[in-house]
Every structure is written in C-alpha cells, then in structure tokens.
C-alpha cells in the first residue's frame, strides 16, 4: 500500500526522439555520459537519488555544523545504536569512504578478503591494500531463472576451499554484502549470516557486513525465512547486523539520504584505529566528510528505513515493476531484488554476442525509445568474467510512481518489437583505467561505418 504523498515536485521532460538520438551519439553510446537533463526516467542507480521525507528536511535545517562534538553526530550515534545495534560510529562522506577507513585498517599486502560478492568499490579498496578480493557466491547466484529465496547467500563451501588453499592466517576479513548488489541484488538469510559468523570465528577473521541495503534485506527475511515470519523488519535488521564485528554503510541507499556513510562497530580498539584513519581521509570523527545537516538527515533516514510501511511499499514497488516487465516478455532475473530489476540482455538479444555488448545495446535502445536510463552490468562493465549479460534498472527510493513505470514498460515493449533491428556495439575509445571503462569509454553501433579505435591509455 502506498505510504507517502508528494510535497515538493521536480519537473521532468521527455526530449524528442531526434534530441535523444543526438544525445546518445554525443554521449558515445555510454549512458554515464548523458546529461541528466536529457533523461526522462533515471534508473541508473538507487544510490543517493531518493526523495527525503519532510522530517529529514526538518532535521537538515536543524543540523549542527560544529566542527567537533556536533549534536547531529549524537543523533546519528543514537540512531545507529537503536536501528543497527552498534555503539561506535565513524561517519564518512559515502560508502566507499567507509570502505577506505575500515579495509585500510584491517587489510595488508598479501591478505585475502572473502565476500559473497565484492561490489566494484569494495573490490577496488581491497585491491588497493595489496590484498586479494575473492568472491564466494552460492552456485545459483548468477542464474537468472531459478526462484530460490536467498540467492545472495555466502557460500561456505567456496570460502573453505579458499582457506584450505591459502591458509587461515592469510584471511583476516570476511565480508557479507546485504543485499548482494553484484549478484542481482539478491538477499542473504539470517541462517546464512549465522553460519558466516561461525566460519569467521573458526578462522579468526573479522566479520564485516556491508549494510547498504540492510532494511530491504530484512524485509525479504520476514517474507521468506520461516523463523522470522512474525518478526518486524526492525527486529530482523538488529538480529542480522548483530552478528557482525563491524558494518560499512552507504547512507545513500537505506540511509535514505543523498550523501553520507559510516563505519559502525562495538570493538573499542577497531573503533580507535578507524577514527585515526578517518581523520586522515574523511574529517574529524564527529562529521567525517559530511555537513552536520547531512549527518542529521541520515540519522532520521535510518529510522525511517525500517518502518514497515516504508519498506513494504519500497520493495513491493520494485517487485511489481519487475512483474510488469516480465509480462511483456522481457527476460527478467528472478526473483526481483529490493532495489532494482535486472534484465537478461543476452536472452533479449540472442543474436548479439557478448563481445558486442548486448546489455549496452539494450541500455542504448531504452534511452533512444523512451528517454529511460539504466546501466549495463555484463561484458562491458566486467570484461573477462562469465557473468550473465545483465542490465540493471535501479529504482530510486520514494521517487517514481506507477505512471513512470508504465512509461518504462511501454518503452521496453517498443524495444522488443524492433529487437531484430538492434545491433551490437564496439568500443572506440578506452579510458586509462580499464577496470572502470564502463564509466567513460565511448562506443559505436556496429551497424555504422567501421570506426578507428583511439586508445587514450598511453601506458
Ligand atoms: N557497497 C555496495 C554493496 C554498493 O552497492 C555501493 C554503491 C557501495 C558499497 C559504495 O557506496 O556509492 O556510497 O560510495 N553502489 C552504488 C550502485 C553506486 O549504483 O549500486 P557509495
């Protein structure tokens, strides 16, 4: 049931077909290069793109901008204690800031970090310490068609195999990402969380939960894990997070804010070490790279995120959107996640091989047909992995309504109708950092004249 109404609105505009075609060409067929003014429905990410509540805006005005000892920090501390069950908080400018602070403290050269699946920035921060990020997804995680309830789980079997190979002393860190964003946003059960806790104890590792989407994950637990059928989302969140030694959090997701993040822990010594590193990279530990007002808004957002009415409305909206796309014959990853609908572009365009980026072709066509922006998470974003050719349509929180989704569905229908005419793409300009190529590489459709590759990587 709908849980809110609009108080402030923002105009959006659908550019003409001609303008969209030109914008796409000028963006080098890369949706990251599109100006947001030219985007009608923006499903690029659910991160920092949601609408704040009136209570959050009120908190913003009352934010305390004191350099040290800010009252806004006290409010954040008490929200983290109440909602997540942790005593100590180190605020950071966003999730990756928290990753830098925590993983920079916990990892050294030659270490191995295990994770159900490392999100891009997590992988980069682990690697940046000279450590090796190893994914341990369950076997069905990358299968878009099975209907299991917790495809985001951490595979203890995979993890044990890694520990047997490298030795437990090389694995000081086990991370559980809830929900598992890089495995189609699938949830993790509390039972699995408890097993990961026991495993971390066995090998004497620190157990960290990446809690970006902890409330959405908790909602799935109340619906899919028998033990929690009568529990509230707030109760599940505390139970699940309580198994970790520390949390990394991007407030831009289930903190319901446009910017912010933090590390939370009950471990005094870890807290002290994180604070020192935070001073270096983020700011004094009572603001940590955020304005006091943003800290205040995040404190309110965390409490709202576990309100039953909010989270039910949120996750069910995404589920309905997925069902609408499935109904028109689009191959949608099932079950639908809590924050995005993932489409199997390889199955949408079976004629386009992975090295011609079927996912990117779908992203471009959704924009050309209806001004809808999504993101490719297949061979273009992750070269040399054997993941499915997924496109993610992420849903900003409390932002879009049924009519917006109707438009996206009509757009997808138009793309499906002309699917035989859609061609693959080739990269014509590569950025200097190949791992980050999907943010800035330029492409061209293969139906156009053959292009000359300009490689800006001068190494
Ligand atoms: N961990 C996970 C699981 C994430 O999904 C993200 C961000 C981060 C960490 C980093 O947080 O952006 O605040 O620095 N995910 C965004 C996305 C960017 O679009 O999925 P951040």
Coordinates of C-alpha atoms and ligand atoms in Angstrom, one line a residue:
X1 CA 0.0 0.0 0.0
X2 CA 1.3 3.5 -0.9
X3 CA 3.0 5.1 2.1
X4 CA 3.5 8.7 1.2
X5 CA 2.4 11.7 -0.9
X6 CA 4.3 14.5 -2.7
X7 CA 5.1 17.8 -1.1
X8 CA 7.8 19.1 -3.4
X9 CA 8.0 18.1 -7.0
X10 CA 10.6 18.3 -9.7
X11 CA 9.8 18.8 -13.4
X12 CA 10.9 16.1 -15.8
X13 CA 10.9 16.4 -19.6
X14 CA 11.0 13.8 -22.4
X15 CA 13.3 15.1 -25.2
X16 CA 12.1 14.5 -28.7
X17 CA 13.3 11.3 -30.5
X18 CA 15.7 13.4 -32.6
X19 CA 17.2 15.0 -29.5
X20 CA 17.5 11.6 -27.8
X21 CA 19.3 10.1 -30.8
X22 CA 21.7 13.1 -30.9
X23 CA 22.3 13.0 -27.2
X24 CA 23.1 9.3 -27.4
X25 CA 25.6 9.8 -30.2
X26 CA 27.2 12.7 -28.4
X27 CA 27.5 10.6 -25.2
X28 CA 29.5 8.0 -27.2
X29 CA 26.6 5.4 -26.6
X30 CA 27.5 5.4 -22.9
X31 CA 24.7 6.3 -20.6
X32 CA 27.1 7.7 -18.0
X33 CA 27.9 10.5 -20.4
X34 CA 24.3 11.6 -20.9
X35 CA 23.3 14.9 -19.3
X36 CA 20.6 14.2 -16.7
X37 CA 18.5 17.0 -18.4
X38 CA 18.1 14.7 -21.3
X39 CA 16.9 11.7 -19.2
X40 CA 13.2 11.3 -18.6
X41 CA 13.1 8.4 -16.2
X42 CA 16.5 7.8 -14.5
X43 CA 17.1 4.3 -13.3
X44 CA 20.9 4.4 -13.4
X45 CA 21.2 3.9 -9.7
X46 CA 19.2 3.8 -6.4
X47 CA 22.2 5.4 -4.7
X48 CA 21.7 9.0 -3.4
X49 CA 18.8 9.5 -5.8
X50 CA 15.8 9.1 -3.5
X51 CA 13.5 11.6 -2.0
X52 CA 13.9 12.7 1.6
X53 CA 10.9 13.0 3.9
X54 CA 9.6 16.2 5.5
X55 CA 11.1 15.0 8.8
X56 CA 14.5 14.7 7.1
X57 CA 14.3 18.2 5.6
X58 CA 13.3 19.5 9.0
X59 CA 16.4 17.7 10.6
X60 CA 18.5 19.2 7.8
X61 CA 17.6 22.8 8.9
X62 CA 18.4 21.9 12.5
X63 CA 21.8 20.4 11.6
X64 CA 24.6 21.4 13.9
X65 CA 27.7 22.4 11.9
X66 CA 30.1 22.4 14.9
X67 CA 33.5 21.1 13.9
X68 CA 33.8 18.9 17.0
X69 CA 31.1 17.4 19.2
X70 CA 28.2 18.2 16.8
X71 CA 24.7 17.5 18.2
X72 CA 23.9 16.0 14.8
X73 CA 26.5 13.3 15.4
X74 CA 24.8 12.4 18.7
X75 CA 21.6 11.9 16.8
X76 CA 23.4 9.6 14.3
X77 CA 25.0 7.7 17.1
X78 CA 21.7 7.1 18.8
X79 CA 20.0 6.1 15.5
X80 CA 22.8 3.6 14.7
X81 CA 22.5 2.1 18.2
X82 CA 18.7 1.8 18.1
X83 CA 18.3 0.6 14.5
X84 CA 21.5 -1.3 13.9
X85 CA 22.7 -2.2 17.5
X86 CA 26.2 -0.7 17.4
X87 CA 27.7 1.6 19.9
X88 CA 30.5 3.3 17.9
X89 CA 30.1 5.2 14.6
X90 CA 32.7 6.8 12.3
X91 CA 30.9 8.9 9.8
X92 CA 32.3 9.1 6.2
X93 CA 31.3 11.0 3.1
X94 CA 29.8 7.9 1.5
X95 CA 30.1 4.1 1.4
X96 CA 33.4 4.0 -0.3
X97 CA 34.8 6.4 2.3
X98 CA 33.8 3.8 4.9
X99 CA 35.4 1.1 2.9
X100 CA 38.6 3.0 2.8
X101 CA 38.6 3.6 6.5
X102 CA 37.7 0.1 7.5
X103 CA 39.5 -2.0 4.9
X104 CA 42.6 0.3 5.1
X105 CA 42.6 -0.6 8.8
X106 CA 42.0 -4.3 8.5
X107 CA 44.0 -5.4 5.4
X108 CA 47.6 -5.6 4.5
X109 CA 49.6 -6.7 1.4
X110 CA 49.1 -10.3 0.6
X111 CA 45.9 -10.8 2.6
X112 CA 42.8 -12.4 1.1
X113 CA 39.3 -10.9 1.7
X114 CA 36.2 -13.2 1.2
X115 CA 32.8 -11.7 0.3
X116 CA 29.6 -13.2 -1.1
X117 CA 30.3 -10.8 -4.0
X118 CA 32.5 -7.8 -3.8
X119 CA 30.8 -4.6 -5.1
X120 CA 33.1 -2.7 -7.5
X121 CA 34.3 -0.1 -5.0
X122 CA 34.8 -2.9 -2.3
X123 CA 36.9 -4.9 -4.7
X124 CA 38.9 -1.8 -5.6
X125 CA 39.5 -0.9 -1.9
X126 CA 40.6 -4.4 -1.0
X127 CA 43.0 -4.5 -4.0
X128 CA 44.2 -1.0 -3.1
X129 CA 45.6 -2.5 0.2
X130 CA 47.5 -5.1 -1.9
X131 CA 45.0 -7.8 -0.8
X132 CA 43.1 -10.2 -2.9
X133 CA 39.3 -10.0 -3.1
X134 CA 37.7 -13.4 -3.6
X135 CA 34.0 -13.9 -4.3
X136 CA 32.1 -16.7 -2.7
X137 CA 28.6 -16.6 -4.2
X138 CA 26.3 -19.6 -3.9
X139 CA 26.1 -21.7 -7.1
X140 CA 22.7 -20.3 -8.2
X141 CA 23.6 -16.6 -7.8
X142 CA 24.2 -15.9 -11.4
X143 CA 21.4 -18.0 -12.8
X144 CA 18.7 -15.5 -13.8
X145 CA 15.9 -18.2 -13.9
X146 CA 15.8 -20.1 -10.7
X147 CA 13.4 -19.0 -8.0
X148 CA 15.3 -19.7 -4.7
X149 CA 14.7 -17.2 -1.9
X150 CA 18.2 -16.4 -0.9
X151 CA 20.4 -16.4 -4.0
X152 CA 22.6 -13.7 -2.3
X153 CA 23.9 -16.1 0.3
X154 CA 27.6 -16.6 1.0
X155 CA 29.0 -20.0 0.0
X156 CA 30.8 -21.5 3.0
X157 CA 32.0 -24.3 0.7
X158 CA 33.7 -21.9 -1.7
X159 CA 35.2 -20.0 1.3
X160 CA 36.5 -23.2 2.9
X161 CA 38.2 -24.1 -0.4
X162 CA 40.0 -20.8 -0.4
X163 CA 41.1 -21.1 3.2
X164 CA 42.3 -24.6 2.6
X165 CA 44.4 -23.4 -0.3
X166 CA 45.9 -20.2 1.2
X167 CA 45.8 -21.0 4.9
X168 CA 43.6 -19.2 7.5
X169 CA 46.3 -16.7 8.6
X170 CA 46.1 -15.1 5.1
X171 CA 42.3 -14.4 5.5
X172 CA 41.8 -11.8 8.2
X173 CA 38.5 -10.5 6.7
X174 CA 35.1 -12.0 5.7
X175 CA 32.5 -9.6 4.3
X176 CA 28.8 -10.2 3.8
X177 CA 27.1 -7.8 1.4
X178 CA 23.4 -7.5 2.1
X179 CA 21.6 -7.4 -0.3
X180 CA 24.2 -8.8 -2.7
X181 CA 24.2 -6.0 -5.2
X182 CA 26.6 -7.6 -7.7
X183 CA 24.6 -10.8 -7.7
X184 CA 21.4 -9.2 -9.0
X185 CA 20.6 -7.6 -5.6
X186 CA 19.6 -10.9 -4.0
X187 CA 19.0 -11.2 -0.3
X188 CA 21.0 -13.1 2.4
X189 CA 19.2 -15.2 5.0
X190 CA 19.8 -14.8 8.8
X191 CA 20.7 -18.5 8.9
X192 CA 23.5 -17.9 6.4
X193 CA 24.6 -14.9 8.3
X194 CA 25.0 -17.0 11.5
X195 CA 27.0 -19.6 9.6
X196 CA 29.3 -16.9 8.2
X197 CA 29.8 -15.6 11.8
X198 CA 30.8 -19.1 12.9
X199 CA 33.1 -19.5 10.0
X200 CA 34.8 -16.2 10.7
X201 CA 35.3 -17.3 14.3
X202 CA 36.8 -20.6 13.1
X203 CA 39.5 -18.9 11.1
X204 CA 39.8 -16.0 13.5
X205 CA 38.8 -13.3 10.9
X206 CA 36.9 -10.1 11.4
X207 CA 33.4 -10.3 10.1
X208 CA 32.1 -7.2 8.4
X209 CA 28.6 -6.7 6.9
X210 CA 28.2 -4.2 4.0
X211 CA 24.8 -3.0 5.2
X212 CA 23.9 -0.6 2.3
X213 CA 20.6 -2.3 1.8
X214 CA 20.1 -3.8 5.2
X215 CA 16.4 -2.8 5.5
X216 CA 15.4 -4.3 2.1
X217 CA 17.3 -7.5 3.1
X218 CA 15.4 -7.6 6.4
X219 CA 12.1 -7.3 4.6
X220 CA 12.9 -10.3 2.4
X221 CA 13.8 -12.3 5.6
X222 CA 10.4 -11.5 7.1
X223 CA 8.7 -12.8 4.0
X224 CA 11.0 -15.8 3.1
X225 CA 12.6 -17.2 6.3
X226 CA 10.2 -19.2 8.4
X227 CA 11.8 -18.3 11.7
X228 CA 11.1 -14.6 11.1
X229 CA 7.6 -14.8 9.7
X230 CA 6.2 -13.0 12.7
X231 CA 9.2 -10.6 13.3
X232 CA 9.3 -6.9 12.3
X233 CA 11.8 -5.6 9.8
X234 CA 13.4 -3.6 12.6
X235 CA 13.8 -6.8 14.7
X236 CA 15.4 -8.7 11.8
X237 CA 17.7 -5.9 11.0
X238 CA 19.1 -5.9 14.5
X239 CA 19.4 -9.6 14.7
X240 CA 21.2 -9.9 11.3
X241 CA 23.5 -7.0 11.7
X242 CA 24.3 -8.0 15.3
X243 CA 26.3 -11.0 14.1
X244 CA 29.0 -8.7 12.6
X245 CA 32.1 -7.2 14.2
X246 CA 31.7 -4.1 12.1
X247 CA 29.5 -2.5 9.4
X248 CA 30.3 -0.5 6.4
X249 CA 27.3 1.6 5.3
X250 CA 26.5 3.8 2.4
X251 CA 23.7 6.1 3.6
X252 CA 22.8 6.8 0.0
X253 CA 20.8 3.6 0.0
X254 CA 19.0 2.5 3.1
X255 CA 20.1 5.6 5.0
X256 CA 17.6 7.4 2.7
X257 CA 19.9 10.4 2.1
X258 CA 21.6 11.9 -1.0
X259 CA 25.1 11.6 0.5
X260 CA 26.8 10.0 3.6
X261 CA 28.0 6.8 5.1
X262 CA 29.8 5.4 8.1
X263 CA 31.6 2.5 9.8
X264 CA 30.0 1.1 13.0
X265 CA 31.4 -1.3 15.5
X266 CA 31.4 -2.4 19.1
X267 CA 35.1 -3.1 19.1
X268 CA 36.9 -0.3 21.0
X269 CA 40.3 -1.0 19.5
X270 CA 39.0 -1.2 15.9
X271 CA 37.0 2.0 16.6
X272 CA 40.1 3.8 17.7
X273 CA 42.1 2.7 14.7
X274 CA 39.2 3.6 12.3
X275 CA 38.9 7.1 13.9
X276 CA 42.6 7.8 13.2
X277 CA 42.3 6.8 9.6
X278 CA 39.1 8.7 9.2
X279 CA 40.8 11.9 10.4
X280 CA 43.3 11.5 7.6
X281 CA 40.9 10.8 4.8
X282 CA 37.4 12.0 5.9
X283 CA 37.4 14.6 8.6
X284 CA 37.1 15.0 12.4
X285 CA 35.2 11.9 13.7
X286 CA 32.0 13.7 14.6
X287 CA 31.3 14.9 11.0
X288 CA 33.6 12.7 8.8
X289 CA 33.3 14.3 5.4
X290 CA 29.7 15.3 5.7
X291 CA 28.0 18.6 6.6
X292 CA 26.3 18.4 10.1
X293 CA 23.0 18.8 8.4
X294 CA 23.6 15.7 6.2
X295 CA 24.5 13.7 9.3
X296 CA 21.2 14.8 10.9
X297 CA 19.2 13.8 7.9
X298 CA 20.8 10.4 7.8
X299 CA 20.0 9.8 11.5
X300 CA 16.3 10.3 10.6
X301 CA 16.6 8.3 7.4
X302 CA 18.0 5.2 9.2
X303 CA 14.9 5.1 11.5
X304 CA 12.5 5.6 8.5
X305 CA 14.2 2.8 6.6
X306 CA 13.0 0.1 9.0
X307 CA 9.4 1.4 9.2
X308 CA 7.2 -1.4 8.0
X309 CA 5.0 0.8 5.8
X310 CA 8.0 2.4 4.0
X311 CA 10.0 -0.8 3.3
X312 CA 6.9 -2.8 2.2
X313 CA 5.9 0.0 -0.2
X314 CA 9.5 0.2 -1.5
X315 CA 10.2 -3.5 -2.1
X316 CA 6.7 -4.2 -3.4
X317 CA 7.0 -1.4 -5.9
X318 CA 10.2 -2.9 -7.3
X319 CA 8.6 -6.3 -7.4
X320 CA 5.6 -5.0 -9.3
X321 CA 7.8 -3.2 -11.8
X322 CA 9.7 -6.5 -12.4
X323 CA 6.4 -8.3 -12.9
X324 CA 5.2 -5.7 -15.4
X325 CA 8.4 -6.1 -17.5
X326 CA 8.2 -9.9 -17.3
X327 CA 4.6 -9.8 -18.5
X328 CA 5.6 -8.1 -21.8
X329 CA 8.1 -10.9 -22.4
X330 CA 11.3 -9.3 -21.2
X331 CA 13.7 -11.9 -19.6
X332 CA 13.8 -10.6 -16.1
X333 CA 16.2 -12.0 -13.4
X334 CA 14.1 -13.8 -10.8
X335 CA 13.3 -13.3 -8.0
X336 CA 13.3 -9.5 -8.3
X337 CA 15.6 -7.7 -5.9
X338 CA 14.7 -5.0 -3.4
X339 CA 16.3 -2.1 -5.3
X340 CA 16.4 -2.9 -9.0
X341 CA 15.0 -5.0 -11.8
X342 CA 17.8 -6.9 -13.6
X343 CA 17.2 -7.9 -17.2
X344 CA 19.0 -10.7 -19.0
X345 CA 20.1 -8.8 -22.2
X346 CA 21.8 -11.9 -23.5
X347 CA 18.4 -13.6 -23.7
X348 CA 16.8 -10.4 -25.0
X349 CA 19.2 -10.2 -27.9
X350 CA 20.4 -13.7 -28.6
X351 CA 21.9 -12.7 -31.9
X352 CA 24.3 -10.2 -30.3
X353 CA 27.5 -12.0 -28.9
X354 CA 29.0 -10.9 -25.5
X355 CA 31.9 -9.1 -27.2
X356 CA 29.4 -6.8 -28.9
X357 CA 27.7 -6.0 -25.6
X358 CA 24.0 -6.9 -25.8
X359 CA 23.5 -5.2 -22.4
X360 CA 24.8 -1.9 -23.7
X361 CA 22.7 -2.3 -26.8
X362 CA 19.6 -2.6 -24.5
X363 CA 20.7 0.4 -22.4
X364 CA 21.0 2.5 -25.6
X365 CA 17.7 1.4 -27.0
X366 CA 15.8 2.0 -23.8
X367 CA 17.1 5.6 -23.9
X368 CA 16.5 6.1 -27.6
X369 CA 12.9 4.8 -27.4
X370 CA 11.8 6.4 -24.2
X371 CA 14.5 8.5 -22.5
X372 CA 14.9 5.8 -19.9
X373 CA 18.4 5.4 -18.4
X374 CA 19.6 2.1 -17.0
X375 CA 23.1 0.6 -16.6
X376 CA 24.9 -2.4 -18.2
X377 CA 26.4 -4.9 -15.8
X378 CA 27.7 -7.5 -18.3
X379 CA 30.7 -7.9 -20.5
X380 CA 31.1 -4.1 -21.0
X381 CA 31.3 -3.3 -17.2
X382 CA 33.0 -6.6 -16.2
X383 CA 35.3 -7.7 -19.0
X384 CA 36.6 -11.3 -18.7
X385 CA 34.1 -12.6 -16.3
X386 CA 31.4 -15.1 -17.1
X387 CA 28.5 -13.3 -15.6
X388 CA 25.2 -13.1 -17.4
X389 CA 24.7 -10.0 -19.7
X390 CA 22.6 -8.1 -17.2
X391 CA 21.1 -4.6 -17.4
X392 CA 20.0 -3.0 -14.1
X393 CA 17.1 -0.7 -13.9
X394 CA 17.5 0.6 -10.3
X395 CA 14.6 2.3 -8.6
X396 CA 15.3 5.5 -6.6
X397 CA 13.5 5.4 -3.2
X398 CA 10.2 7.2 -2.8
X399 CA 10.6 8.9 -6.2
X400 CA 8.7 7.4 -9.1
X401 CA 5.1 6.3 -9.3
X402 CA 3.0 3.9 -11.3
X403 CA 2.8 6.2 -14.4
X404 CA 6.6 6.4 -14.6
X405 CA 6.8 2.6 -14.6
X406 CA 4.1 2.4 -17.2
X407 CA 6.2 4.5 -19.4
X408 CA 9.3 2.3 -18.9
X409 CA 7.2 -0.8 -19.7
X410 CA 5.8 0.8 -22.9
X411 CA 9.4 1.8 -23.8
X412 CA 10.6 -1.8 -23.3
X413 CA 7.7 -3.1 -25.4
X414 CA 8.8 -0.8 -28.3
X415 CA 12.4 -2.1 -28.0
X416 CA 11.2 -5.7 -28.0
X417 CA 9.1 -5.0 -31.2
X418 CA 12.2 -3.9 -33.1
X419 CA 14.6 -6.3 -31.5
X420 CA 15.7 -7.8 -34.8
X421 CA 17.0 -4.4 -36.0
X422 CA 19.1 -3.8 -32.9
X423 CA 22.9 -4.2 -33.4
X424 CA 25.8 -4.7 -31.0
X425 CA 28.4 -2.1 -30.3
X426 CA 32.2 -1.7 -30.4
X427 CA 34.4 0.3 -28.1
X428 CA 36.1 3.2 -30.0
X429 CA 37.8 5.0 -27.0
X430 CA 39.1 3.3 -23.9
X431 CA 39.9 5.1 -20.7
X432 CA 43.3 4.8 -18.9
X433 CA 41.9 2.6 -16.1
X434 CA 40.4 -0.5 -17.9
X435 CA 38.5 -1.7 -14.7
X436 CA 36.5 1.5 -14.8
X437 CA 35.9 1.6 -18.6
X438 CA 32.1 1.5 -18.4
X439 CA 32.1 4.9 -16.7
X440 CA 33.7 6.7 -19.6
X441 CA 34.5 4.5 -22.7
X442 CA 32.9 5.6 -25.9
X443 CA 31.2 3.1 -28.2
X444 CA 29.7 3.0 -31.7
X445 CA 26.9 0.8 -33.1
X446 CA 28.3 -1.9 -35.3
X447 CA 25.7 -1.2 -38.0
X448 CA 27.5 2.2 -38.5
X449 CA 30.7 2.6 -40.6
X450 CA 33.7 0.7 -39.1
X451 CA 35.4 3.0 -36.6
X452 CA 39.1 3.6 -35.8
X453 CA 39.9 2.9 -32.2
X454 CA 41.6 5.7 -30.3
X455 CA 43.2 4.3 -27.2
X456 CA 43.8 7.0 -24.6
X457 CA 45.6 4.5 -22.4
X458 CA 49.2 5.7 -23.1
X459 CA 51.0 3.1 -21.0
Ligands
LIG1 N1 28.7 -1.4 -1.3 C1 27.7 -1.7 -2.1 C2 27.0 -3.0 -2.0 C3 27.2 -0.7 -3.0 O1 26.1 -1.1 -3.8 C4 27.8 0.5 -3.1 C5 27.3 1.5 -4.1 C6 28.9 0.8 -2.2 C7 29.3 -0.2 -1.4 C8 29.6 2.1 -2.3 O2 28.8 3.1 -1.7 O3 28.4 4.7 -3.6 O4 28.1 5.4 -1.2 O5 30.4 5.0 -2.1 N2 26.6 1.3 -5.0 C9 26.0 2.2 -6.0 C10 25.2 1.5 -7.0 C11 27.0 3.1 -6.6 O6 24.8 2.1 -8.0 O7 24.9 0.3 -6.8 P1 28.9 4.6 -2.2

